[in-house]
CSV table of C-alpha atoms in Angstrom, one decimal:
chain,number,residue,atom,x,y,z
A,80,MET,CA,-40.2,-19.8,-1.6
A,81,PRO,CA,-42.0,-16.5,-0.2
A,82,SER,CA,-39.4,-13.9,0.2
A,83,ALA,CA,-38.3,-12.9,4.0
A,84,PHE,CA,-40.0,-9.2,3.3
A,85,ASP,CA,-43.1,-11.0,1.6
A,86,VAL,CA,-44.1,-9.5,5.1
A,87,PRO,CA,-42.7,-6.0,6.4
A,88,MET,CA,-39.7,-6.7,8.7
A,89,GLU,CA,-41.2,-4.2,11.2
A,90,GLN,CA,-44.7,-5.7,10.6
A,91,GLU,CA,-43.6,-8.7,11.3
A,92,LEU,CA,-42.2,-7.4,14.8
A,93,HIS,CA,-45.4,-5.6,15.7
A,94,SER,CA,-47.6,-8.3,15.0
A,95,LYS,CA,-45.9,-10.5,17.7
A,96,LEU,CA,-46.5,-7.7,20.4
A,97,LYS,CA,-49.7,-9.2,21.6
A,98,ILE,CA,-48.0,-12.3,22.8
A,99,GLN,CA,-47.2,-11.8,26.5
A,100,ASP,CA,-45.0,-15.3,26.8
A,101,THR,CA,-40.9,-15.1,27.2
A,102,ALA,CA,-38.5,-17.7,27.2
A,103,SER,CA,-34.9,-18.5,27.1
A,104,ASP,CA,-33.1,-19.8,24.4
A,105,ALA,CA,-30.5,-22.7,25.3
A,106,GLY,CA,-27.4,-20.0,25.8
A,107,GLY,CA,-29.7,-18.2,28.2
A,108,VAL,CA,-30.3,-14.9,26.0
A,109,GLN,CA,-33.7,-13.7,26.8
A,110,ARG,CA,-35.9,-13.9,23.5
A,111,SER,CA,-39.1,-12.3,23.8
A,112,LYS,CA,-42.4,-12.6,21.9
A,113,SER,CA,-43.7,-9.5,23.5
A,114,PHE,CA,-42.6,-5.9,23.8
A,115,ALA,CA,-43.2,-2.2,23.2
A,116,PHE,CA,-40.6,-0.4,20.9
A,117,ARG,CA,-39.3,2.4,22.2
A,118,ALA,CA,-38.2,3.9,18.8
A,119,PRO,CA,-41.7,3.5,16.8
A,120,GLN,CA,-42.2,2.3,13.2
A,121,GLU,CA,-43.9,5.2,11.7
A,122,SER,CA,-45.7,5.6,8.4
A,123,PHE,CA,-43.0,8.2,6.6
A,124,SER,CA,-41.7,8.2,3.0
A,125,ILE,CA,-38.6,9.4,2.2
A,126,GLN,CA,-39.8,11.7,0.3
A,127,ASP,CA,-40.6,13.7,4.1
A,128,PHE,CA,-37.3,14.5,4.0
A,129,GLU,CA,-34.3,16.3,2.7
A,130,LEU,CA,-31.3,14.6,2.3
A,131,GLY,CA,-27.7,16.2,2.8
A,132,LYS,CA,-24.1,14.8,2.4
A,133,LEU,CA,-23.3,11.0,2.4
A,134,TYR,CA,-21.8,10.4,6.6
A,135,GLY,CA,-20.8,6.2,5.2
A,136,VAL,CA,-21.4,3.4,3.0
A,137,GLY,CA,-21.5,-0.4,4.4
A,138,SER,CA,-22.1,-3.7,2.8
A,139,TYR,CA,-25.8,-3.1,2.6
A,140,SER,CA,-26.6,0.3,3.7
A,141,LYS,CA,-25.7,4.1,3.5
A,142,VAL,CA,-25.9,6.6,6.0
A,143,VAL,CA,-27.2,10.3,4.9
A,144,ARG,CA,-27.6,13.4,6.9
A,145,ALA,CA,-31.5,13.8,6.6
A,146,ARG,CA,-33.8,17.1,7.4
A,147,LYS,CA,-37.4,16.1,8.0
A,148,LYS,CA,-39.1,18.5,5.9
A,149,ASP,CA,-42.2,19.3,8.7
A,150,THR,CA,-39.8,19.8,12.1
A,151,GLY,CA,-36.8,20.8,10.5
A,152,ALA,CA,-35.2,17.7,13.2
A,153,ILE,CA,-31.8,16.3,11.8
A,154,TYR,CA,-31.2,12.8,11.8
A,155,ALA,CA,-28.5,10.1,10.5
A,156,LEU,CA,-30.8,8.2,8.1
A,157,LYS,CA,-29.7,4.5,7.5
A,158,ILE,CA,-30.8,3.1,4.5
A,159,MET,CA,-30.8,-0.6,4.0
A,160,ASP,CA,-31.4,-2.3,0.7
A,161,LYS,CA,-34.0,-5.3,1.3
A,162,LYS,CA,-32.7,-7.3,-1.5
A,163,PHE,CA,-29.4,-7.4,0.0
A,164,ILE,CA,-30.4,-8.2,2.9
A,165,THR,CA,-32.2,-11.3,1.9
A,166,LYS,CA,-29.8,-12.8,-0.9
A,167,GLU,CA,-27.1,-12.0,1.8
A,168,ASN,CA,-28.9,-13.7,4.6
A,169,LYS,CA,-28.3,-10.6,7.1
A,170,THR,CA,-32.2,-10.1,7.8
A,171,ALA,CA,-31.4,-11.5,11.3
A,172,TYR,CA,-28.3,-9.2,11.8
A,173,VAL,CA,-30.7,-6.4,10.7
A,174,LYS,CA,-33.3,-7.1,13.3
A,175,LEU,CA,-31.1,-7.7,15.9
A,176,GLU,CA,-29.2,-4.1,15.4
A,177,ARG,CA,-32.5,-2.6,15.4
A,178,ILE,CA,-33.9,-4.5,18.4
A,179,VAL,CA,-30.6,-3.7,20.4
A,180,LEU,CA,-30.2,0.1,19.5
A,181,ASP,CA,-34.0,0.3,20.6
A,182,GLN,CA,-33.2,-1.2,24.0
A,183,LEU,CA,-29.6,1.0,25.0
A,184,ASP,CA,-30.2,4.1,26.8
A,185,HIS,CA,-26.9,5.8,27.5
A,186,PRO,CA,-25.1,9.5,26.5
A,187,GLY,CA,-22.4,7.8,24.9
A,188,ILE,CA,-24.4,5.7,22.3
A,189,VAL,CA,-26.1,6.9,19.0
A,190,ARG,CA,-29.8,6.6,19.9
A,191,LEU,CA,-32.6,5.2,17.7
A,192,PHE,CA,-35.5,7.6,17.2
A,193,PHE,CA,-38.0,5.7,14.3
A,194,THR,CA,-37.8,3.3,11.6
A,195,PHE,CA,-40.0,3.2,8.4
A,196,GLN,CA,-39.9,1.2,5.4
A,197,ASP,CA,-40.6,1.4,1.2
A,198,THR,CA,-40.7,-1.6,-1.1
A,199,PHE,CA,-37.0,-1.6,-1.7
A,200,SER,CA,-35.6,-0.3,1.5
A,201,LEU,CA,-35.8,0.0,5.6
A,202,TYR,CA,-34.7,3.2,7.4
A,203,MET,CA,-33.4,3.8,10.5
A,204,ALA,CA,-33.5,7.5,11.9
A,205,LEU,CA,-30.3,7.7,14.2
A,206,GLU,CA,-29.0,10.5,16.4
A,207,SER,CA,-26.7,12.8,14.1
A,208,CYS,CA,-23.6,13.4,15.5
A,209,GLU,CA,-22.3,16.7,13.8
A,210,GLY,CA,-18.7,16.6,14.7
A,211,GLY,CA,-17.9,13.5,12.5
A,212,GLU,CA,-15.9,10.3,13.2
A,213,LEU,CA,-12.9,10.1,15.4
A,214,PHE,CA,-11.0,8.7,12.4
A,215,ASP,CA,-11.1,12.0,10.6
A,216,GLN,CA,-9.9,13.8,13.4
A,217,ILE,CA,-6.5,12.0,14.2
A,218,THR,CA,-6.6,12.3,10.0
A,219,ARG,CA,-6.9,16.5,10.2
A,220,LYS,CA,-4.5,16.5,13.2
A,221,GLY,CA,-2.2,13.9,12.5
A,222,GLN,CA,-2.3,12.6,15.8
A,223,LEU,CA,-3.9,13.5,19.0
A,224,SER,CA,-2.2,14.8,22.0
A,225,GLU,CA,-2.0,12.5,25.1
A,226,ASN,CA,-4.5,14.8,27.0
A,227,ASP,CA,-7.1,14.7,24.4
A,228,ALA,CA,-6.9,10.9,23.6
A,229,ARG,CA,-7.2,10.2,27.4
A,230,PHE,CA,-10.6,12.1,27.4
A,231,TYR,CA,-11.8,10.3,24.3
A,232,ALA,CA,-10.5,6.7,25.6
A,233,ALA,CA,-12.5,7.4,28.7
A,234,GLU,CA,-15.9,7.9,26.9
A,235,VAL,CA,-15.8,5.1,25.3
A,236,VAL,CA,-14.6,3.1,27.9
A,237,ASP,CA,-17.3,4.6,29.9
A,238,ALA,CA,-19.9,3.4,27.0
A,239,LEU,CA,-18.4,0.0,26.8
A,240,GLU,CA,-18.8,-0.7,29.9
A,241,TYR,CA,-22.5,-0.3,30.0
A,242,ILE,CA,-22.6,-2.1,26.3
A,243,HIS,CA,-20.5,-5.0,28.3
A,244,GLY,CA,-22.9,-4.7,31.0
A,245,MET,CA,-25.9,-5.2,29.3
A,246,GLY,CA,-24.1,-8.6,28.1
A,247,LEU,CA,-23.5,-7.2,24.2
A,248,ILE,CA,-20.2,-7.3,22.3
A,249,HIS,CA,-20.2,-4.9,19.6
A,250,ARG,CA,-17.2,-6.3,17.6
A,251,ASP,CA,-16.6,-3.5,15.5
A,252,ILE,CA,-14.8,-0.9,17.9
A,253,LYS,CA,-12.9,1.5,15.4
A,254,PRO,CA,-12.3,5.0,15.1
A,255,GLU,CA,-15.0,5.2,11.9
A,256,ASN,CA,-17.4,3.9,14.6
A,257,LEU,CA,-16.6,6.4,17.5
A,258,LEU,CA,-18.6,9.9,16.5
A,259,PHE,CA,-18.6,13.0,17.8
A,260,THR,CA,-21.9,15.1,18.8
A,261,ALA,CA,-21.4,18.7,17.9
A,262,ASP,CA,-20.0,20.1,21.1
A,263,GLY,CA,-17.4,17.2,20.9
A,264,HIS,CA,-18.1,14.2,23.7
A,265,ILE,CA,-18.1,10.6,21.8
A,266,LYS,CA,-20.9,8.2,21.0
A,267,ILE,CA,-20.4,4.8,20.0
A,268,ALA,CA,-22.4,4.0,16.7
A,269,ASP,CA,-22.9,0.8,14.1
A,270,PHE,CA,-24.3,-2.0,16.2
A,271,GLY,CA,-24.4,-3.9,12.8
A,272,SER,CA,-22.2,-6.7,14.2
A,273,VAL,CA,-23.5,-6.7,17.7
A,274,LYS,CA,-23.5,-9.9,19.6
A,275,PRO,CA,-25.6,-10.9,22.5
A,276,THR,CA,-23.5,-12.6,25.3
A,277,HIS,CA,-25.4,-15.9,27.1
A,278,ASP,CA,-26.3,-13.7,30.2
A,279,SER,CA,-27.7,-10.9,28.0
A,280,LYS,CA,-30.2,-8.5,29.6
A,281,ILE,CA,-31.5,-7.3,26.0
A,282,THR,CA,-34.5,-8.6,25.1
A,283,VAL,CA,-34.6,-10.6,21.9
A,284,LEU,CA,-37.6,-11.2,19.7
A,285,PRO,CA,-37.7,-14.9,18.2
A,286,ASN,CA,-35.3,-15.7,14.9
A,287,ALA,CA,-33.6,-12.2,15.3
A,288,SER,CA,-30.2,-13.0,16.9
A,289,ALA,CA,-27.6,-13.6,14.7
A,290,SER,CA,-25.5,-16.3,15.9
A,291,ASP,CA,-22.4,-17.2,13.9
A,292,ASP,CA,-20.1,-18.8,16.7
A,293,LYS,CA,-19.6,-21.6,14.4
A,294,ALA,CA,-19.2,-19.7,10.9
A,295,CYS,CA,-16.1,-19.9,9.3
A,296,THR,CA,-16.0,-16.7,8.8
A,297,PHE,CA,-16.0,-13.3,10.7
A,298,VAL,CA,-16.8,-10.2,11.5
A,299,GLY,CA,-15.0,-6.8,12.0
A,300,THR,CA,-12.6,-4.4,10.5
A,301,ALA,CA,-9.2,-6.4,9.9
A,302,ALA,CA,-7.2,-3.6,11.4
A,303,TYR,CA,-8.7,-4.0,15.0
A,304,VAL,CA,-10.0,-7.8,14.4
A,305,PRO,CA,-8.3,-9.7,17.3
A,306,PRO,CA,-6.1,-12.9,17.0
A,307,GLU,CA,-8.5,-15.0,18.8
A,308,VAL,CA,-11.2,-14.2,16.1
A,309,LEU,CA,-8.4,-15.4,13.6
A,310,ASN,CA,-8.5,-18.6,15.3
A,311,SER,CA,-12.2,-18.9,15.0
A,312,SER,CA,-12.7,-18.5,18.6
A,313,PRO,CA,-16.4,-17.2,20.1
A,314,ALA,CA,-16.7,-13.9,20.6
A,315,THR,CA,-16.2,-11.8,23.9
A,316,ILE,CA,-16.0,-8.7,25.8
A,317,GLY,CA,-12.3,-9.2,25.2
A,318,ASN,CA,-12.4,-8.8,21.6
A,319,ASP,CA,-13.9,-4.9,21.9
A,320,LEU,CA,-10.7,-4.2,24.5
A,321,TRP,CA,-8.5,-5.4,22.0
A,322,ALA,CA,-10.0,-2.6,19.5
A,323,LEU,CA,-9.9,-0.3,22.6
A,324,GLY,CA,-6.4,-0.7,22.8
A,325,CYS,CA,-5.9,-0.5,19.0
A,326,THR,CA,-8.0,2.6,18.7
A,327,LEU,CA,-5.9,4.2,21.6
A,328,TYR,CA,-2.9,3.5,19.9
A,329,GLN,CA,-4.3,5.1,16.5
A,330,MET,CA,-5.4,8.4,18.5
A,331,LEU,CA,-1.6,8.5,19.6
A,332,SER,CA,0.1,7.7,16.9
A,333,GLY,CA,-2.0,8.6,13.9
A,334,THR,CA,-2.0,5.1,12.5
A,335,SER,CA,-3.5,1.8,13.4
A,336,PRO,CA,-0.5,-0.8,15.1
A,337,PHE,CA,-0.8,-3.5,12.6
A,338,LYS,CA,-1.4,-1.4,9.6
A,339,ASP,CA,-0.2,-3.1,6.3
A,340,ALA,CA,-0.5,-3.7,2.9
A,341,SER,CA,-3.4,-5.5,2.7
A,342,GLU,CA,-5.9,-7.6,4.8
A,343,TRP,CA,-3.9,-10.9,4.9
A,344,LEU,CA,-0.5,-9.2,5.9
A,345,ILE,CA,-2.3,-7.1,8.7
A,346,PHE,CA,-3.0,-10.9,10.0
A,347,GLN,CA,0.2,-12.1,9.8
A,348,ARG,CA,1.4,-8.9,12.3
A,349,ILE,CA,-1.7,-9.4,14.5
A,350,ILE,CA,-0.8,-13.3,14.6
A,351,ALA,CA,2.8,-12.6,15.8
A,352,ARG,CA,1.7,-9.4,17.8
A,353,ASP,CA,4.0,-7.3,15.6
A,354,LEU,CA,3.7,-4.4,17.8
A,355,LYS,CA,6.1,-1.3,18.0
A,356,PHE,CA,5.7,1.8,20.2
A,357,PRO,CA,6.9,5.2,19.1
A,358,ASP,CA,9.6,6.6,21.6
A,359,TYR,CA,7.0,9.5,22.0
A,360,PHE,CA,4.3,7.2,23.8
A,361,SER,CA,4.3,7.6,27.4
A,362,ASP,CA,4.9,4.9,30.2
A,363,GLU,CA,1.4,4.6,31.3
A,364,ALA,CA,-0.1,4.5,27.4
A,365,ARG,CA,2.4,1.9,26.3
A,366,ASP,CA,1.6,0.3,29.4
A,367,LEU,CA,-2.3,0.1,29.1
A,368,ILE,CA,-2.2,-0.6,24.9
A,369,ASP,CA,0.5,-3.0,26.1
A,370,LYS,CA,-2.1,-4.7,28.5
A,371,LEU,CA,-5.2,-4.2,26.0
A,372,LEU,CA,-3.5,-6.2,23.4
A,373,ASP,CA,-2.5,-9.1,25.1
A,374,VAL,CA,-3.0,-12.1,23.2
A,375,ASP,CA,-5.2,-13.8,26.1
A,376,PRO,CA,-8.3,-11.9,25.9
A,377,SER,CA,-9.2,-12.8,29.8
A,378,ARG,CA,-6.2,-11.0,30.7
A,379,ARG,CA,-7.2,-7.9,29.1
A,380,PRO,CA,-8.1,-4.8,31.2
A,381,GLY,CA,-11.9,-4.6,31.7
A,382,ALA,CA,-12.4,-8.6,30.9
A,383,GLY,CA,-11.0,-10.4,34.2
A,384,ALA,CA,-12.9,-10.9,37.5
A,385,ASP,CA,-12.7,-7.3,38.8
A,386,GLY,CA,-14.4,-6.2,35.7
A,387,TYR,CA,-14.1,-2.3,34.4
A,388,ALA,CA,-12.3,-1.7,37.9
A,389,SER,CA,-8.9,-2.5,36.5
A,390,LEU,CA,-9.1,-0.2,33.6
A,391,LYS,CA,-10.4,2.4,34.9
A,392,SER,CA,-7.9,2.5,38.1
A,393,HIS,CA,-5.0,2.2,35.2
A,394,ALA,CA,-2.2,4.9,35.6
A,395,PHE,CA,-3.0,5.9,32.1
A,396,PHE,CA,-6.6,7.5,33.1
A,397,ALA,CA,-5.2,9.2,36.2
A,398,GLY,CA,-7.0,11.8,37.4
A,399,VAL,CA,-10.2,11.3,35.5
A,400,ASN,CA,-13.7,11.4,37.0
A,401,TRP,CA,-15.9,8.9,35.8
A,402,GLN,CA,-19.3,10.2,37.7
A,403,ASP,CA,-18.7,13.4,35.4
A,404,LEU,CA,-17.4,13.0,32.3
A,405,ARG,CA,-20.6,14.1,30.0
A,406,ASN,CA,-20.3,17.3,32.2
A,407,GLN,CA,-16.7,17.9,31.6
A,408,THR,CA,-15.3,20.1,28.5
A,409,PRO,CA,-14.4,18.1,25.7
A,410,PRO,CA,-11.1,19.0,23.8
A,411,LYS,CA,-11.8,21.4,20.5
A,412,LEU,CA,-13.0,19.8,17.2
A,413,VAL,CA,-10.8,20.3,14.0
A,414,PRO,CA,-13.4,21.1,11.5
A,415,VAL,CA,-13.4,20.6,7.7
A,416,SER,CA,-11.1,23.1,5.9
A,417,GLY,CA,-13.4,25.0,3.5
A,418,SER,CA,-16.7,23.4,4.9
A,419,GLN,CA,-20.0,25.1,4.2
A,420,SER,CA,-22.6,25.2,6.5
A,421,PRO,CA,-25.5,22.3,7.1
A,422,GLU,CA,-27.8,24.1,5.3
A,423,GLY,CA,-25.6,24.4,2.2
A,424,GLU,CA,-25.8,21.0,2.3
A,425,TYR,CA,-29.4,21.0,1.5
A,426,GLU,CA,-28.6,23.3,-1.6
A,427,ARG,CA,-25.9,21.5,-3.2
A,428,ASP,CA,-28.0,18.3,-3.8
A,429,VAL,CA,-25.4,15.9,-3.1
A,430,TRP,CA,-27.8,13.3,-2.4
A,431,ASN,CA,-30.3,12.9,-5.2
A,432,PRO,CA,-33.4,11.1,-3.8
A,433,SER,CA,-33.8,8.9,-7.0
A,434,HIS,CA,-31.0,7.1,-5.3
A,435,ILE,CA,-33.0,5.2,-2.5
A,436,GLY,CA,-36.6,4.0,-1.9
A,437,ASP,CA,-37.8,2.6,-5.5
A,438,GLY,CA,-34.7,3.4,-7.1
A,439,PHE,CA,-31.8,2.5,-4.4
A,440,THR,CA,-29.3,0.2,-6.1
A,441,SER,CA,-27.2,-2.0,-4.2
A,442,PRO,CA,-23.9,-0.2,-3.1
A,443,ALA,CA,-20.5,-1.8,-3.2
A,444,ASP,CA,-18.8,-4.0,-0.6
A,445,VAL,CA,-16.8,-1.4,1.7
A,446,ASN,CA,-14.6,-2.8,4.6
A,447,GLY,CA,-12.0,-0.9,6.8
A,448,GLY,CA,-9.3,1.3,6.6
A,449,SER,CA,-9.6,4.7,5.4
A,450,THR,CA,-12.8,4.6,3.9
A,451,SER,CA,-15.7,6.0,6.0
A,452,SER,CA,-18.2,3.3,7.0
A,453,SER,CA,-20.9,3.2,9.7
A,454,GLU,CA,-21.9,-0.3,9.0
A,455,SER,CA,-19.8,-3.1,8.7
A,456,PRO,CA,-21.2,-6.3,9.5
A,457,GLY,CA,-20.0,-8.1,6.3
A,458,HIS,CA,-17.9,-11.0,7.0
A,459,ILE,CA,-14.0,-11.0,6.1
A,460,THR,CA,-12.2,-13.6,4.4
A,461,ARG,CA,-9.4,-15.3,7.0
A,462,ILE,CA,-7.1,-14.8,3.9
A,463,ALA,CA,-7.8,-11.8,1.9
A,464,SER,CA,-7.0,-9.9,-1.1
A,465,ILE,CA,-5.5,-6.5,-1.1
A,466,ASP,CA,-8.7,-5.6,-3.8
A,467,SER,CA,-12.0,-7.0,-3.6
A,468,PHE,CA,-11.9,-10.5,-5.0
A,469,ASP,CA,-14.3,-11.2,-8.4
A,470,SER,CA,-15.8,-14.5,-8.3
A,471,LYS,CA,-14.8,-14.7,-11.7
A,472,TRP,CA,-11.2,-15.6,-10.6
A,473,GLN,CA,-12.5,-18.6,-8.1
A,474,GLN,CA,-12.4,-20.9,-11.4
A,475,PHE,CA,-8.7,-20.6,-11.3
A,476,LEU,CA,-8.6,-21.8,-7.5
A,477,GLU,CA,-8.7,-25.1,-6.2
A,478,PRO,CA,-11.3,-26.4,-3.0
A,479,GLY,CA,-10.3,-24.3,-0.3
A,480,GLU,CA,-7.4,-21.9,-1.9
A,481,SER,CA,-7.8,-18.5,-1.1
A,482,VAL,CA,-6.1,-15.6,-2.6
A,483,ILE,CA,-3.7,-13.3,-0.5
A,484,MET,CA,-3.0,-10.6,-3.1
A,485,ILE,CA,-4.4,-9.9,-6.6
A,486,SER,CA,-4.2,-6.8,-9.3
A,487,ASN,CA,-4.5,-5.9,-12.4
A,488,VAL,CA,-1.5,-5.3,-14.2
A,489,LYS,CA,0.9,-5.3,-17.6
A,490,LYS,CA,3.1,-8.0,-18.0
A,491,ILE,CA,6.0,-6.0,-19.5
A,492,ARG,CA,7.3,-8.4,-22.9
A,493,ARG,CA,9.6,-6.5,-25.6
A,494,LEU,CA,7.2,-6.3,-28.4
A,495,ALA,CA,4.4,-5.2,-26.4
A,496,ASN,CA,2.6,-5.3,-22.8
A,497,LYS,CA,-0.4,-7.4,-21.9
A,498,LYS,CA,-3.0,-6.6,-19.5
A,499,VAL,CA,-2.9,-9.5,-16.9
A,500,GLN,CA,-4.4,-10.7,-13.5
A,501,LEU,CA,-1.9,-11.6,-11.4
A,502,ILE,CA,-2.9,-13.8,-8.3
A,503,LEU,CA,-1.0,-14.6,-5.4
A,504,THR,CA,-2.5,-17.7,-3.4
A,505,ASN,CA,-2.0,-19.3,-0.3
A,506,LYS,CA,-1.4,-23.0,-1.7
A,507,PRO,CA,0.6,-21.2,-2.8
A,508,LYS,CA,0.6,-20.2,-6.1
A,509,LEU,CA,1.3,-17.3,-8.6
A,510,ILE,CA,-0.8,-16.9,-11.7
A,511,TYR,CA,-1.7,-14.4,-14.1
A,512,VAL,CA,-4.5,-14.9,-16.3
A,513,ASP,CA,-6.0,-13.0,-19.6
A,514,PRO,CA,-8.8,-10.9,-18.2
A,515,SER,CA,-10.8,-10.1,-21.3
A,516,LYS,CA,-10.9,-14.2,-22.1
A,517,LEU,CA,-10.5,-15.6,-18.8
A,518,MET,CA,-7.8,-17.5,-19.6
A,519,LEU,CA,-4.6,-19.1,-17.8
A,520,GLN,CA,-1.8,-17.5,-19.6
A,521,GLY,CA,1.2,-18.7,-17.2
A,522,ASP,CA,2.0,-19.5,-13.5
A,523,ILE,CA,5.4,-18.7,-12.1
A,524,THR,CA,6.6,-21.9,-10.1
A,525,TRP,CA,6.3,-21.6,-6.7
A,526,SER,CA,9.5,-22.1,-3.9
A,527,ASP,CA,9.6,-21.1,-0.4
A,528,ASP,CA,13.4,-20.1,-1.5
A,529,PRO,CA,14.3,-16.6,-1.6
A,530,SER,CA,17.0,-17.6,-3.9
A,531,GLU,CA,14.8,-19.3,-6.3
A,532,LEU,CA,12.1,-16.9,-6.0
A,533,SER,CA,12.0,-13.4,-5.5
A,534,VAL,CA,11.0,-10.1,-5.9
A,535,GLN,CA,12.6,-7.4,-7.2
A,536,VAL,CA,11.1,-3.5,-7.0
A,537,VAL,CA,12.3,-1.6,-9.9
A,538,SER,CA,10.0,1.6,-8.9
A,539,PRO,CA,7.1,1.5,-7.4
A,540,SER,CA,4.8,0.9,-9.9
A,541,HIS,CA,7.1,-1.5,-11.6
A,542,PHE,CA,8.6,-4.9,-10.4
A,543,LYS,CA,10.1,-8.3,-11.5
A,544,ILE,CA,9.6,-11.7,-10.1
A,545,HIS,CA,12.7,-14.1,-10.3
A,546,THR,CA,12.9,-17.6,-10.8
A,547,PRO,CA,15.9,-19.8,-12.0
A,548,LYS,CA,14.1,-20.5,-15.4
A,549,LYS,CA,12.6,-17.0,-16.2
A,550,VAL,CA,12.5,-13.5,-14.8
A,551,VAL,CA,8.6,-11.6,-15.5
A,552,SER,CA,7.9,-8.0,-15.5
A,553,PHE,CA,5.2,-6.2,-14.3
A,554,GLU,CA,3.9,-2.6,-14.1
A,555,ASP,CA,1.0,-2.1,-11.3
A,556,ALA,CA,-0.8,1.2,-12.1
A,557,LYS,CA,-1.6,1.2,-8.2
A,558,GLN,CA,1.9,1.3,-7.3
A,559,ARG,CA,1.9,-1.7,-5.5
A,560,ALA,CA,5.8,-3.2,-6.1
A,561,THR,CA,6.7,-3.2,-2.6
A,562,GLN,CA,3.4,-4.2,-1.6
A,563,TRP,CA,3.7,-7.7,-4.0
A,564,LYS,CA,7.4,-8.0,-2.4
A,565,LYS,CA,6.2,-8.0,0.9
A,566,ALA,CA,3.5,-10.5,0.5
A,567,VAL,CA,5.6,-13.1,-1.3
A,568,GLU,CA,8.2,-12.6,1.4
A,569,THR,CA,5.6,-13.3,4.3
A,570,LEU,CA,4.1,-16.3,2.7
A,571,GLN,CA,7.7,-17.6,2.1
A,572,ASN,CA,8.8,-17.2,5.7
A,573,ARG,CA,5.1,-18.3,7.0
A,574,LEU,CA,5.6,-21.4,5.1
A,575,LYS,CA,9.4,-22.5,6.1
């Protein structure tokens, strides 16, 4: 079977430009066999660029600061691994992102300038937002003032209104994907998870629309995923409004509202709407976030019959001049301490050209949290581990069984400690496996009764699992004893 990249992606798209008819699919999305790209495909080589610092890593891409040697122009160069895209069936996502970015035109959205490719990689030259991520500003400041948060939230609302008005759902709004220009204005980035609605104004080429409404997996980042997505409901603009509420909460508090030790625990908090507000939140901020985090997506401000009017007129945004946002002076950015000039980045040679193009290797998957990721269209599992789940452990699971938490730990014994892989599943089941021989070493009889099965935290790295018949001691080098206790107790409560 020929590869999807036997014909270069851009050539495949451009080969259709002479066919002029258009058609709508069953959902009404305009699918065109003809349109001219605003951002052209160029015949550039990666050797035409000097590469600087790495901005972020995604499931099949890296984004690096790049300077065009002949013009000196600076770009955020998104470098995508063709082999991984083909293997993981992500071609439709890549095509859709490229086509969508080409047609969006708003000061609050990163611009695509041009594309090119080589044997192993696809490249998108995007607008470089020199101010960095909102996530970094929150981290440096600890939390933002309400005035600063109001300004940034207003700029995000302004851009989201445009995106939703174009009939698109972003599906990965989070502080890591909200970037600052050099003068401090916000732009939304990373359209790798974008979804056209049935009335989308975006023209989509045939076979360039990623459709996953009926899939058993979903896209997004755990801390910002709304409850309806966890229940496998189709995507709506309400998904982005929930993520906006989570982001505003994080701006004001310094942490996401449903933060927990693992994705599975985060999901449980989201489903239960386990939401607590700090005392210092104003009544207006509390009320807006509370409404944006409504379990009914249709009731979230911006999603109702009156559209964005209810969101923009909320008391939290009192005094915001919506017609002149981009001409206002934004809050002052806090720079990275001890950072060097952009020019110094190239002198340090922090990015070796041999890492890309013909020598580009597939990056590790990254999703969520404090790790910067400028591209996150990879699916996240309904019940996810605190570590990446290696497929070699799958043999110890039954069909349909999922991992809740997994760690490489030391099983503490009288004579000698032994390294094992400790696995907690949703069956529920607690087992430990010899990681070198891939043999089951033992299981801990599960009970929903805490008096029959409990976890005792001895220290951050040392915990004991108690049952009526035995006590098993473990040492976790990553100091997640408390997370193990919480994961077990949460599962016990859920199953009662």
